[in-house]
C-alpha positions as semicolon CSV with decimal commas, in nm:
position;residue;x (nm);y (nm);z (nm)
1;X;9,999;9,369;12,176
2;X;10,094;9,486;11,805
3;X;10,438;9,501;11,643
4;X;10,393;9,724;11,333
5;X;10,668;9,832;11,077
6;X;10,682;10,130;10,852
7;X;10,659;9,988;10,497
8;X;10,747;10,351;9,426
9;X;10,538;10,296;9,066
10;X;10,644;10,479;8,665
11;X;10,505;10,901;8,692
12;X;10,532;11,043;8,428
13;X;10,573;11,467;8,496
14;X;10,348;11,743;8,339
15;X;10,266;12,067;8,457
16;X;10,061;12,402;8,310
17;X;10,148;12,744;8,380
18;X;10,516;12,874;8,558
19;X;10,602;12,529;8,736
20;X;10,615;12,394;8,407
21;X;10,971;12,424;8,338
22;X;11,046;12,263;8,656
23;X;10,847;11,945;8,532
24;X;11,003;11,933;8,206
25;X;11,271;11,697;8,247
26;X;11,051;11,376;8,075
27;X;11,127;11,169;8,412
28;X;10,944;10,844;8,435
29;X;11,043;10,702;8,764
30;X;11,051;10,388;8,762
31;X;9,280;8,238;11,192
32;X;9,333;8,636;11,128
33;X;9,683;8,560;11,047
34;X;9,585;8,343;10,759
35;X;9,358;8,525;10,622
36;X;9,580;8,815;10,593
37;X;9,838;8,616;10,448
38;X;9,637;8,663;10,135
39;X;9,639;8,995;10,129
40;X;9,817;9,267;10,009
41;X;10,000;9,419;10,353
42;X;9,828;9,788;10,296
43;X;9,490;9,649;10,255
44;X;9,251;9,838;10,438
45;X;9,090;9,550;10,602
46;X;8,999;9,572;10,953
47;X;8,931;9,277;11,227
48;X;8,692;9,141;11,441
49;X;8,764;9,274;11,819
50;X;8,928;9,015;12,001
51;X;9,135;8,899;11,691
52;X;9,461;8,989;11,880
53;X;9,636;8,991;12,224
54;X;9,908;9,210;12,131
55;X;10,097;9,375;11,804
56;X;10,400;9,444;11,744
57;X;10,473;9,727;11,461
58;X;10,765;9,804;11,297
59;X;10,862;10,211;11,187
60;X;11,082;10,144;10,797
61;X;11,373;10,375;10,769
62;X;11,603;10,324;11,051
63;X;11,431;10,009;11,174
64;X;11,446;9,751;10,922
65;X;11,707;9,893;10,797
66;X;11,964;10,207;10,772
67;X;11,798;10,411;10,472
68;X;11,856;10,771;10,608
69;X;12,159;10,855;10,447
70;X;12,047;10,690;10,078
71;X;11,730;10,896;10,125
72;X;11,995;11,190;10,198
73;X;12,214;11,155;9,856
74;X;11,823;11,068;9,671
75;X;11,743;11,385;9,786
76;X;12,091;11,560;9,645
77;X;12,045;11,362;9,349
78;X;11,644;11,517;9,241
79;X;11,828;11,870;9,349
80;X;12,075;11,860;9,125
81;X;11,838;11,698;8,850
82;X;11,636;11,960;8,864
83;X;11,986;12,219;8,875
84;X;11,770;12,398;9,229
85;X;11,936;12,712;9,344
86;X;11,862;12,948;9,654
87;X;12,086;13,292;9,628
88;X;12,283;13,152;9,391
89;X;12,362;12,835;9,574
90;X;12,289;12,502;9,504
91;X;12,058;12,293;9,722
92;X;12,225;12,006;9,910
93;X;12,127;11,855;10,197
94;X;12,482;11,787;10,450
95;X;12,487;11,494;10,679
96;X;12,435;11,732;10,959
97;X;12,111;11,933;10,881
98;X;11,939;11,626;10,703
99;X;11,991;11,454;11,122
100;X;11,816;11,794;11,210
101;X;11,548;11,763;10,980
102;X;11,471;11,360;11,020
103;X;11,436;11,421;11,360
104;X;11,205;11,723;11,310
105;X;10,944;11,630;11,003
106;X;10,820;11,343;10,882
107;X;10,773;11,233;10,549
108;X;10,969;11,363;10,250
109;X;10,749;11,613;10,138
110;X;10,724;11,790;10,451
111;X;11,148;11,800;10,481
112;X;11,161;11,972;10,180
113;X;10,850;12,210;10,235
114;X;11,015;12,298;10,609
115;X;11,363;12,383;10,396
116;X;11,224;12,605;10,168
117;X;10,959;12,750;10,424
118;X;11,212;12,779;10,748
119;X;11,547;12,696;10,661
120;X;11,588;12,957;10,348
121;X;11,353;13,186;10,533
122;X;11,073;13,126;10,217
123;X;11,281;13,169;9,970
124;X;11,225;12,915;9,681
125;X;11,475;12,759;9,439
126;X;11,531;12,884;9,080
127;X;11,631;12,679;8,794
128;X;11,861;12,714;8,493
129;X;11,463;12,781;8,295
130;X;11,236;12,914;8,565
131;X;11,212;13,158;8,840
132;X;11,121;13,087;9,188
133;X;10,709;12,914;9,225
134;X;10,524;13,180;9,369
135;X;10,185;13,006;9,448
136;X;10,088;12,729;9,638
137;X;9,955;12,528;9,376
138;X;10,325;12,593;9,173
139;X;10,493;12,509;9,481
140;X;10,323;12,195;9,543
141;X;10,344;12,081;9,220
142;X;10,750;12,120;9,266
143;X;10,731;11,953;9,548
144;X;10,568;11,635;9,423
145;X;10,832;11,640;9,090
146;X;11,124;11,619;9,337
147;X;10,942;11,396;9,552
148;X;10,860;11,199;9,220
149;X;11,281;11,152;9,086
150;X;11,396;11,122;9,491
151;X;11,157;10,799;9,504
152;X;11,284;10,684;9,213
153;X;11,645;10,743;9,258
154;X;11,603;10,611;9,587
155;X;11,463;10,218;9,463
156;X;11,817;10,206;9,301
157;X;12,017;10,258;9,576
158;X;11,778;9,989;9,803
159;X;11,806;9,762;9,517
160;X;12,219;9,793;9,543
161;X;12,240;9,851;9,897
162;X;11,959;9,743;10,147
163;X;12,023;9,516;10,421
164;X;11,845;9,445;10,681
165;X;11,992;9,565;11,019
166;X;12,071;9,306;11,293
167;X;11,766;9,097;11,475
168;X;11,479;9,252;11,293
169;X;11,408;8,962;11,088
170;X;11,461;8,729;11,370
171;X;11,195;8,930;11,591
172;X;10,949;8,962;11,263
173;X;10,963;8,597;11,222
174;X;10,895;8,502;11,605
175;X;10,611;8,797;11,641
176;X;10,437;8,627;11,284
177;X;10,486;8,290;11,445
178;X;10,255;8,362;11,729
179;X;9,889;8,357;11,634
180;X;9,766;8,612;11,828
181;X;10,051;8,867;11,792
182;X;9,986;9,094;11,497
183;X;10,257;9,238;11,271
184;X;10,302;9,567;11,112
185;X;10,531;9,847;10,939
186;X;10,424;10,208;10,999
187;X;10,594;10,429;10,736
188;X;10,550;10,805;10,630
189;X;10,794;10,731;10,365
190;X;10,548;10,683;10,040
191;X;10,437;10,358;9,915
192;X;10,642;10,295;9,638
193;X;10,954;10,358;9,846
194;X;10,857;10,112;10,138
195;X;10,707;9,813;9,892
196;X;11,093;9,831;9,742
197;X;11,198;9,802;10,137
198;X;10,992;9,558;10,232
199;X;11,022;9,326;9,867
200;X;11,407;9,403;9,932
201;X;11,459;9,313;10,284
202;X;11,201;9,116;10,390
203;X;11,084;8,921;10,098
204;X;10,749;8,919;9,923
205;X;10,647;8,610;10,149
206;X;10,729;8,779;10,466
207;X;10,581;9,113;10,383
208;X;10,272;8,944;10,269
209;X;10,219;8,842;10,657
210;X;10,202;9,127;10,781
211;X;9,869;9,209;10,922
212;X;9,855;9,589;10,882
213;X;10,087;9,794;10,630
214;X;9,960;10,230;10,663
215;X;10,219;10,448;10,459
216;X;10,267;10,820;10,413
217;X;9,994;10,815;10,106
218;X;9,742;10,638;10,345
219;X;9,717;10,903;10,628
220;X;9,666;11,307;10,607
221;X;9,920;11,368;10,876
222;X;10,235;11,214;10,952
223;X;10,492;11,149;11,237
224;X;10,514;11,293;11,482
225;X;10,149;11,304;11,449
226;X;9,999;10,981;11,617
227;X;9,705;10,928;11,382
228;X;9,946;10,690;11,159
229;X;9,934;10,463;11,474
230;X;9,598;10,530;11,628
231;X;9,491;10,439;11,236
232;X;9,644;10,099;11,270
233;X;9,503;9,992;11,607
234;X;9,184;10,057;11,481
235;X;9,231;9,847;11,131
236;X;9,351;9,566;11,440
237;X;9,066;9,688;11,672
238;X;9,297;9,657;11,940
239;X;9,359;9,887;12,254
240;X;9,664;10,060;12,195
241;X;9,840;10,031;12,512
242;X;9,871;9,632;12,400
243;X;10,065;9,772;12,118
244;X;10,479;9,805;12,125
245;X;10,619;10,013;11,828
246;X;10,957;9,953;11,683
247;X;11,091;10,335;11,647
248;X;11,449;10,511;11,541
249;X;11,402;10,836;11,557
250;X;11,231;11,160;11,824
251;X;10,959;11,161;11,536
252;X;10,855;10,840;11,572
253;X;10,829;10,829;11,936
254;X;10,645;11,053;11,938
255;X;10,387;10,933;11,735
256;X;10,419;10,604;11,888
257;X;10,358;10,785;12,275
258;X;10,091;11,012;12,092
259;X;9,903;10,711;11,999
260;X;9,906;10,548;12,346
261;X;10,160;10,273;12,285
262;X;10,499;10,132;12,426
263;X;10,805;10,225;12,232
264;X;11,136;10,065;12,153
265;X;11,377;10,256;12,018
266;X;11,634;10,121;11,810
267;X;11,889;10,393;11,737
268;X;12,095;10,469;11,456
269;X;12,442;10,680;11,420
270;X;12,187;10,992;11,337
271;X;12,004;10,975;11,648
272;X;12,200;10,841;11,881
273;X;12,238;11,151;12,092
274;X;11,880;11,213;12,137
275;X;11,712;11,191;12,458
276;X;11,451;10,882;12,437
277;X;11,419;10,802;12,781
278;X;11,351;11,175;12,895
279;X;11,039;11,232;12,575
280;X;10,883;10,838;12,737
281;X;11,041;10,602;12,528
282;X;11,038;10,207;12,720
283;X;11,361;10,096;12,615
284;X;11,638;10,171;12,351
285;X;11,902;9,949;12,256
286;X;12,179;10,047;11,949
287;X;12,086;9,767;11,738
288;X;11,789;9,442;11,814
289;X;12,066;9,200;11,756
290;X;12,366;9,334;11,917
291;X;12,164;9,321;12,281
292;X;11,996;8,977;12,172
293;X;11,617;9,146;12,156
294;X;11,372;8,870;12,142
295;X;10,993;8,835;12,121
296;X;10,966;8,691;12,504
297;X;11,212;8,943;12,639
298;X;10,959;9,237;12,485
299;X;10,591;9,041;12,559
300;X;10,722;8,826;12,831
301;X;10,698;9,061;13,127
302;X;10,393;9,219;12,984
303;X;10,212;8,905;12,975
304;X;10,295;8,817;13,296
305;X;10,261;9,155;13,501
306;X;10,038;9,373;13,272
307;X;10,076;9,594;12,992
308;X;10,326;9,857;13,217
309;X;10,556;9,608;13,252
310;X;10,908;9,698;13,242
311;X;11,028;9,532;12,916
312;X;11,402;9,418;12,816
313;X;11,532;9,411;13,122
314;X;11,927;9,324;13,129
315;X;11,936;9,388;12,777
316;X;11,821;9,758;12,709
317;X;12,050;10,071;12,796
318;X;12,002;10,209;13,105
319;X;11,857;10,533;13,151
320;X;12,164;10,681;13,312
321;X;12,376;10,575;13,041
322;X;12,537;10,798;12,774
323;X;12,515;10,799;12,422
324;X;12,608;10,425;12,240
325;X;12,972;10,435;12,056
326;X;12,868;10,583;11,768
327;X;12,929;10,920;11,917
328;X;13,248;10,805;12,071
């Protein structure tokens, strides 16, 4: 089985023709096992068949740790930078749509291309110098400047902020102790933004383990799209269904199910009230630690009875149950 994890870089902005003005602000944002230890985690490097029993991959935001809401105000913040209004209203993202929309898109890009496409009908921002982008290629090119500033604003607050959320790193360290478990992070977030994650919260050493590393930049469609998975069972050459994904979100899953893999779900405050068990996830707990998640009580049953093996028994929420006490 696989255990994979979702895992920024100085741009400097410049633009030709209308979008120009948008771009102007002068931003510069700022065994198997071994051998892979020596590698970078989103090399490209794929293994012999028969390298690995099982993997264990981790999604980033949400799993290793609780990075929605500093996404949120990184967002806000490349809004306001670039002074974006629609009708005469400033663009800001509340608490309650940016749930909506994490649990609708992946990847940052497409959030803010489904907000300008479906939430404001099509209708594009303004700024204090430039009228709304009118062609693709001017719309794009806005698109990657806010993108550009969010990731950067963003490495900030996970440099102030980031901490790992309960059992991950315990369950990392057990899945990288076993030589024929594979470890991963799965992330449409972009590269830059993971690598300050990962170097954050897990450590260079750590993330230098991991066995497969495949980030928004590395695929051409993300979550819920399965090809993010499918991509890294292939770099593993391992049969999916051997594989048990770490997820947070109804994106995720998803991609996770899409691919043909077993799903945890590890649920946040934002998606606590969606409904796991009834879109196929395996199990869902409110946080690894707080229901004592361990590497046997996830591969245990599934190396004794079979890949369909009902994992974390006693420990997951049953599928009766109502939402954890964050709604309460």
């Amino acid at each position: 089985l696989i255990l994979a994890l979702s895992c920024p870089s100085s741009v400097s902005f410049a633009a030709v023709g209308p979008t120009a003005n948008y771009l102007s602000f002068g931003v510069t944002p700022s065994s198997p096992k071994a051998a892979a230890a020596a590698a970078a985690p989103t090399t490209a490097t794929t293994y012999p068949p028969g390298s690995f029993d099982r993997a264990l991959i981790f999604d980033c935001d949400g799993v290793i740790i609780e990075t929605e809401e500093l996404h949120r105000l990184a967002y806000n913040a490349a809004f306001q930078k670039f002074g974006l209004r629609v009708n005469g209203a400033p663009v800001d993202w509340s608490v309650e749509y940016y749930d909506v929309l994490q649990n609708t898109v992946g990847g940052g890009k497409g959030k803010m291309f489904y907000h300008f496409r479906t939430t404001t009908n099509g209708v594009w921002p303004t700024s204090p110098s430039s009228e709304p982008p009118s062609s693709p290629e001017d719309q794009q090119a806005l698109i990657d400047a806010l993108q550009a500033y969010k990731t950067d604003y963003y490495k900030t607050l996970i440099a102030e902020k980031a901490v790992p959320r309960p059992g991950v790193i315990e369950l990392m360290d057990a899945a990288i102790a076993d030589p024929r478990t594979a470890v991963g992070v799965c992330s449409a977030s972009t590269k830059a933004a993971v690598t300050k994650v990962l170097d954050v919260t897990l450590g260079e050493a750590r993330r230098n383990q991991l066995n497969v590393c495949i980030l928004g930049d590395d695929v051409s469609k993300l979550k819920p799209d399965p090809m993010i998975y499918r991509t890294a069972a292939e770099r593993l050459s391992i049969d999916p269904s051997k594989c048990v994904v770490v997820e947070d979100s109804v994106v995720g899953l998803k991609a996770a199910k899409g691919a043909g893999m077993r799903c945890l779900i590890t649920y946040t405050k934002s998606t606590a009230g969606e409904d796991f068990y009834g879109l196929g996830a395996d199990a869902k707990v409110p946080e690894l630690g707080s229901r004592s998640v361990t590497f046997d009580s996830i591969f245990g049953p599934i190396k004794q009875l079979g890949a369909d093996a009902e994992i974390l028994v006693g420990k997951k929420d049953p599928a009766e149950a109502l939402k954890f006490s964050y709604l309460s």
